Amino acid sequence: MKIDGYTRVCGVMGNPVEHTMSPAIHNTLAEALGENLAYVPFRVPTGAAGEAVRGAYALNLLGMNVTVPYKSEVIPFLKETDPLAETIGAVNTLVRTEGGFKGYNTDMPGLYRAMCEDGVKIEGEDVLILGAGGVARAVAILAVDKGVRQVHILNRTAEKALKIADEVNDLAGRALAKGCGLEDCASLPGESYLAIQATNVGMFPKTEEAVIEDAAFYRKIRIGYDLVFNPARTRFMALVEENGGRAFGGLKMLLYQGIIAYELWTGARVDSGLAERAYGAMKEAMHIS
Ligand code: NAP
């Protein structure tokens, strides 16, 4: 990589950021596309999110990614927020505009593009969401946006699932979502779900765990997406496959949220060949073969 007086800088702000795979994605894309762009991690201390956003703008940064714990905290410091990011209430990409950064959420478009690449259609499906945290809520919003037939949200703390179901029903203007506890997995009405696993269960180092073990539940899953990306193959995915379904992990969502951010910053279009190259670099950085 050649750094000179014209080099544009992008980066990721978070705390911690040392584990980030984003530099592998963005620096590979920049190099392949011949862009004079460097991408670096920025660890931002607690309470300094606003200063970091203002400082990044003052330093002429082209764009930023925002990760845990600042995805909501940065919003008041932006000039503008994209409507999807505003509905989700979380921003993971800042794009330089006249007078300030504009905030976007590329996590959900990233999941959607990963699904399209995998040949999985969400439109018109019966969708099951496991979990009711920040990401599960965003997936429920994506599901409504893409016109699914119905959504069941199952969570350890049932009240949180019920709350998200109420929110998305308000958004949709009709009762398409239902919330319940994990124990209700035995009485789901459908037989062929697109299931999205959005809890922390099964993440490294507790890789032997799955949020639900019941084989009868997995027999109702035609396609299972685990948003966990470390490990690349989770117990949830194994259970889906053992019971006749197709399973996908969270690595491609991670890749495409980065690719969409890169496209927003530079105006480039990343084709599937280049996406594959960035995917390889990302997996290499994660020591996944
Ligand atoms: P979060 O807000 O902390 O929510 C965590 C969820 O997991 C809650 O629903 C929680 O249930 C549930 N949970 C945690 N431990 C559990 C256990 N032992 N048994 C049952 N349920 C449990 O987290 P988040 O930010 O939404 O992230 C969720 C997942 O998405 C993480 O695994 C993260 O790695 C993944 N993710 C992936 C990508 C990607 O690009 N692939 C991007 C972002 C996030 P309660 O409500 O009952 O506590």
XYZ file of C-alpha atoms and ligand atoms in Angstrom:
337
model
C 0.000 0.000 0.000
C 1.340 3.388 -1.021
C 0.572 6.274 1.373
C 1.099 9.803 0.063
C -0.387 13.290 0.360
C -3.524 12.240 -1.571
C -4.365 9.158 0.498
C -7.953 9.187 1.797
C -8.547 7.651 5.207
C -11.501 5.597 6.429
C -11.695 3.660 9.663
C -13.757 1.939 12.307
C -14.470 3.473 15.697
C -15.417 1.293 18.642
C -14.198 -0.069 21.927
C -12.607 -2.536 21.720
C -11.623 -2.568 18.023
C -8.545 -4.763 18.091
C -10.513 -7.842 16.907
C -11.963 -6.082 13.826
C -11.855 -7.781 10.403
C -12.872 -4.591 8.575
C -9.326 -3.474 7.613
C -8.879 -6.776 5.738
C -12.088 -6.147 3.748
C -11.567 -2.458 2.934
C -7.845 -2.461 2.244
C -8.298 -5.449 -0.091
C -11.077 -3.621 -1.971
C -9.053 -0.384 -2.199
C -6.000 -2.190 -3.491
C -7.958 -4.213 -6.054
C -9.828 -1.129 -7.304
C -6.672 1.021 -7.381
C -8.116 3.563 -4.910
C -5.664 5.611 -2.870
C -7.448 4.761 0.376
C -6.303 3.380 3.731
C -8.575 1.906 6.419
C -7.530 1.822 10.074
C -9.034 0.983 13.493
C -9.725 3.758 16.033
C -10.286 2.795 19.660
C -12.514 5.486 21.172
C -12.692 5.754 24.981
C -16.018 5.790 26.828
C -17.788 9.133 26.586
C -15.792 10.366 23.568
C -18.060 9.282 20.674
C -19.112 12.857 19.796
C -15.551 14.144 19.901
C -14.470 11.244 17.689
C -17.136 11.997 15.049
C -16.329 15.715 15.008
C -12.590 15.001 14.975
C -12.923 12.524 12.109
C -14.790 15.130 10.079
C -12.231 17.844 10.897
C -9.431 15.506 9.814
C -11.124 15.108 6.410
C -11.820 11.365 6.826
C -13.804 10.021 3.885
C -15.935 7.733 6.005
C -16.182 5.717 9.199
C -17.621 2.474 10.393
C -19.074 2.480 13.865
C -19.145 -0.610 16.031
C -20.068 -1.601 19.583
C -20.793 0.335 21.815
C -21.302 3.484 19.726
C -23.883 2.565 17.055
C -26.636 4.623 18.710
C -24.455 7.080 20.617
C -23.073 8.712 17.432
C -26.501 9.622 16.005
C -26.865 13.068 17.685
C -23.511 14.102 16.200
C -24.483 13.458 12.567
C -25.734 15.960 10.038
C -28.303 13.499 8.722
C -29.450 9.905 9.238
C -30.739 7.589 6.520
C -34.409 6.568 7.153
C -33.620 2.830 7.598
C -30.883 3.606 10.148
C -33.262 5.964 11.907
C -35.982 3.296 12.195
C -33.445 0.749 13.422
C -31.948 3.329 15.785
C -28.384 2.281 14.990
C -25.773 3.538 12.561
C -22.704 1.544 11.486
C -21.481 3.684 8.581
C -20.751 7.409 8.364
C -20.458 8.996 4.930
C -18.823 12.389 4.481
C -21.233 15.024 3.122
C -21.138 18.825 2.959
C -21.139 20.078 6.576
C -21.086 16.728 8.421
C -21.430 12.943 8.232
C -24.578 11.138 7.108
C -25.306 7.922 9.035
C -26.386 4.632 7.469
C -27.053 1.122 8.695
C -25.444 -1.387 6.322
C -25.864 -4.404 8.646
C -29.381 -5.235 7.444
C -28.734 -4.443 3.759
C -25.603 -6.590 4.285
C -27.680 -9.520 5.532
C -30.108 -9.038 2.639
C -27.310 -8.980 0.043
C -25.744 -12.083 1.623
C -29.117 -13.823 1.302
C -29.432 -12.767 -2.344
C -25.908 -14.065 -3.034
C -26.841 -17.357 -1.330
C -29.996 -17.584 -3.477
C -32.293 -17.212 -0.443
C -35.493 -15.205 -0.787
C -37.034 -13.559 2.297
C -39.997 -11.955 0.501
C -43.244 -13.796 1.252
C -41.597 -16.200 3.727
C -42.676 -17.327 7.198
C -39.770 -15.940 9.215
C -38.612 -17.046 12.637
C -36.248 -14.817 14.618
C -34.384 -16.199 17.608
C -33.466 -13.390 20.011
C -34.791 -9.935 20.774
C -31.649 -7.837 21.130
C -30.515 -4.975 18.913
C -29.748 -7.147 15.886
C -32.929 -9.252 16.188
C -34.984 -6.061 16.256
C -33.223 -4.834 13.103
C -33.870 -8.201 11.396
C -37.577 -7.876 12.275
C -37.606 -4.417 10.652
C -35.860 -5.824 7.554
C -38.449 -8.619 7.412
C -41.322 -6.128 7.425
C -39.544 -3.973 4.843
C -39.126 -6.970 2.531
C -42.763 -8.065 2.765
C -42.545 -11.369 4.609
C -45.773 -13.332 5.220
C -45.361 -13.528 8.985
C -42.718 -13.216 11.692
C -42.353 -15.179 14.930
C -39.877 -13.735 17.422
C -38.714 -16.156 20.128
C -36.623 -14.928 23.033
C -35.447 -16.117 26.461
C -37.063 -12.958 27.892
C -40.499 -13.172 26.246
C -41.447 -9.541 27.070
C -38.687 -8.251 24.791
C -39.963 -10.371 21.897
C -43.518 -9.099 22.496
C -42.285 -5.499 22.496
C -40.499 -5.896 19.136
C -43.560 -7.628 17.658
C -45.714 -4.647 18.716
C -43.222 -2.221 17.187
C -42.999 -3.973 13.831
C -46.778 -4.441 13.673
C -47.088 -0.673 14.106
C -44.557 -0.171 11.324
C -46.296 -2.640 9.010
C -49.765 -1.340 9.843
C -50.993 -4.928 10.327
C -50.509 -7.830 12.743
C -47.815 -9.887 11.004
C -45.458 -10.403 13.970
C -45.872 -12.444 17.143
C -43.519 -12.571 20.100
C -43.092 -15.408 22.614
C -40.668 -17.250 24.887
C -38.202 -19.925 23.688
C -40.341 -22.613 25.357
C -43.089 -21.883 22.799
C -40.905 -23.317 20.005
C -42.845 -26.594 20.286
C -46.160 -24.991 19.335
C -45.171 -23.001 16.248
C -47.902 -23.271 13.618
C -45.723 -23.366 10.458
C -43.853 -26.260 8.839
C -41.288 -24.476 6.640
C -39.558 -21.494 8.225
C -36.734 -19.206 7.226
C -35.083 -18.953 10.666
C -32.592 -16.263 11.668
C -30.533 -16.951 14.782
C -29.768 -13.540 16.330
C -28.755 -14.424 19.897
C -25.201 -14.603 21.234
C -25.546 -18.321 21.917
C -22.957 -20.518 20.188
C -20.364 -17.752 19.891
C -16.729 -18.538 20.604
C -15.710 -19.855 23.133
C -19.077 -21.546 23.952
C -19.279 -23.163 20.540
C -21.075 -26.316 21.751
C -24.250 -24.395 22.637
C -27.426 -23.720 20.645
C -30.308 -21.630 21.887
C -32.779 -24.496 21.204
C -31.853 -28.201 21.050
C -35.257 -29.769 20.242
C -35.024 -31.732 16.945
C -38.775 -31.281 16.289
C -38.191 -27.524 16.181
C -35.363 -27.886 13.644
C -37.489 -30.111 11.401
C -39.668 -27.026 10.794
C -36.704 -25.003 9.523
C -36.153 -25.076 5.754
C -33.398 -22.462 5.825
C -31.414 -21.344 8.884
C -29.157 -18.297 9.085
C -26.930 -17.935 12.117
C -25.714 -14.343 12.447
C -22.891 -15.554 14.696
C -19.706 -15.546 12.581
C -17.179 -16.947 15.041
C -17.128 -19.923 14.669
C -17.915 -19.984 10.945
C -19.952 -23.168 11.495
C -22.125 -23.121 14.612
C -24.093 -25.778 16.471
C -27.320 -24.090 15.305
C -26.202 -24.599 11.693
C -25.345 -28.250 12.377
C -28.778 -28.851 13.952
C -30.555 -27.235 10.968
C -28.638 -29.454 8.547
C -29.044 -32.630 10.611
C -32.796 -32.100 10.407
C -32.950 -31.591 6.656
C -32.566 -27.813 6.280
C -29.989 -25.590 4.549
C -27.772 -23.548 6.873
C -25.718 -20.385 6.470
C -23.466 -18.490 8.902
C -22.870 -14.803 9.666
C -19.591 -14.297 7.771
C -21.180 -13.110 4.533
C -23.358 -10.576 6.357
C -20.149 -9.231 7.898
C -18.552 -9.089 4.446
C -21.463 -7.338 2.738
C -22.056 -4.748 5.460
C -18.444 -3.747 4.732
C -18.840 -3.863 0.959
C -21.954 -1.675 1.063
C -20.114 0.851 3.279
C -17.203 0.879 0.813
C -19.613 1.476 -2.070
C -21.216 4.374 -0.187
C -17.825 6.006 0.468
C -16.313 5.630 -2.977
C -19.211 5.206 -5.407
C -17.550 1.983 -6.655
C -19.614 -1.130 -7.357
C -18.088 -4.310 -5.952
C -18.882 -7.261 -8.219
C -19.111 -10.848 -7.025
C -15.530 -11.687 -8.102
C -14.107 -8.865 -6.014
C -16.469 -9.704 -3.138
C -15.028 -13.222 -3.205
C -11.486 -11.807 -3.002
C -12.407 -9.624 0.015
C -14.113 -12.656 1.581
C -10.859 -14.597 1.251
C -8.867 -11.783 2.879
C -11.380 -11.543 5.710
C -11.300 -15.303 6.364
C -7.506 -15.295 6.247
C -7.459 -12.525 8.891
C -9.778 -14.692 11.003
C -7.622 -17.795 10.411
C -10.546 -19.583 8.725
C -9.690 -21.801 5.759
P -27.789 -8.214 22.254
O -28.520 -6.954 21.957
O -26.914 -8.294 23.450
O -28.892 -9.396 22.358
C -28.513 -10.688 22.750
C -29.670 -11.657 22.529
O -29.187 -12.974 22.841
C -30.876 -11.417 23.439
O -32.039 -11.779 22.741
C -30.607 -12.391 24.596
O -31.772 -12.821 25.280
C -30.029 -13.559 23.832
N -29.202 -14.429 24.703
C -27.984 -14.147 25.212
N -27.551 -15.187 25.950
C -28.521 -16.137 25.910
C -28.654 -17.435 26.464
N -27.696 -17.984 27.226
N -29.782 -18.136 26.200
C -30.762 -17.606 25.422
N -30.689 -16.375 24.868
C -29.587 -15.650 25.105
O -26.861 -8.655 21.017
P -26.957 -8.168 19.491
O -26.149 -6.937 19.331
O -28.391 -8.166 19.089
O -26.143 -9.331 18.725
C -26.724 -10.618 18.546
C -25.852 -11.510 17.674
O -25.700 -10.969 16.366
C -24.419 -11.709 18.190
O -24.146 -13.080 18.189
C -23.545 -11.018 17.174
O -22.308 -11.680 16.987
C -24.374 -11.146 15.920
N -24.023 -10.108 14.918
C -23.574 -10.519 13.700
C -23.220 -9.587 12.744
C -22.716 -10.067 11.403
O -22.261 -9.229 10.597
N -22.783 -11.334 11.109
C -23.344 -8.221 12.991
C -23.825 -7.828 14.244
C -24.161 -8.790 15.205
P -32.392 -11.947 26.520
O -33.125 -10.800 25.872
O -33.274 -12.889 27.215
O -31.225 -11.486 27.347
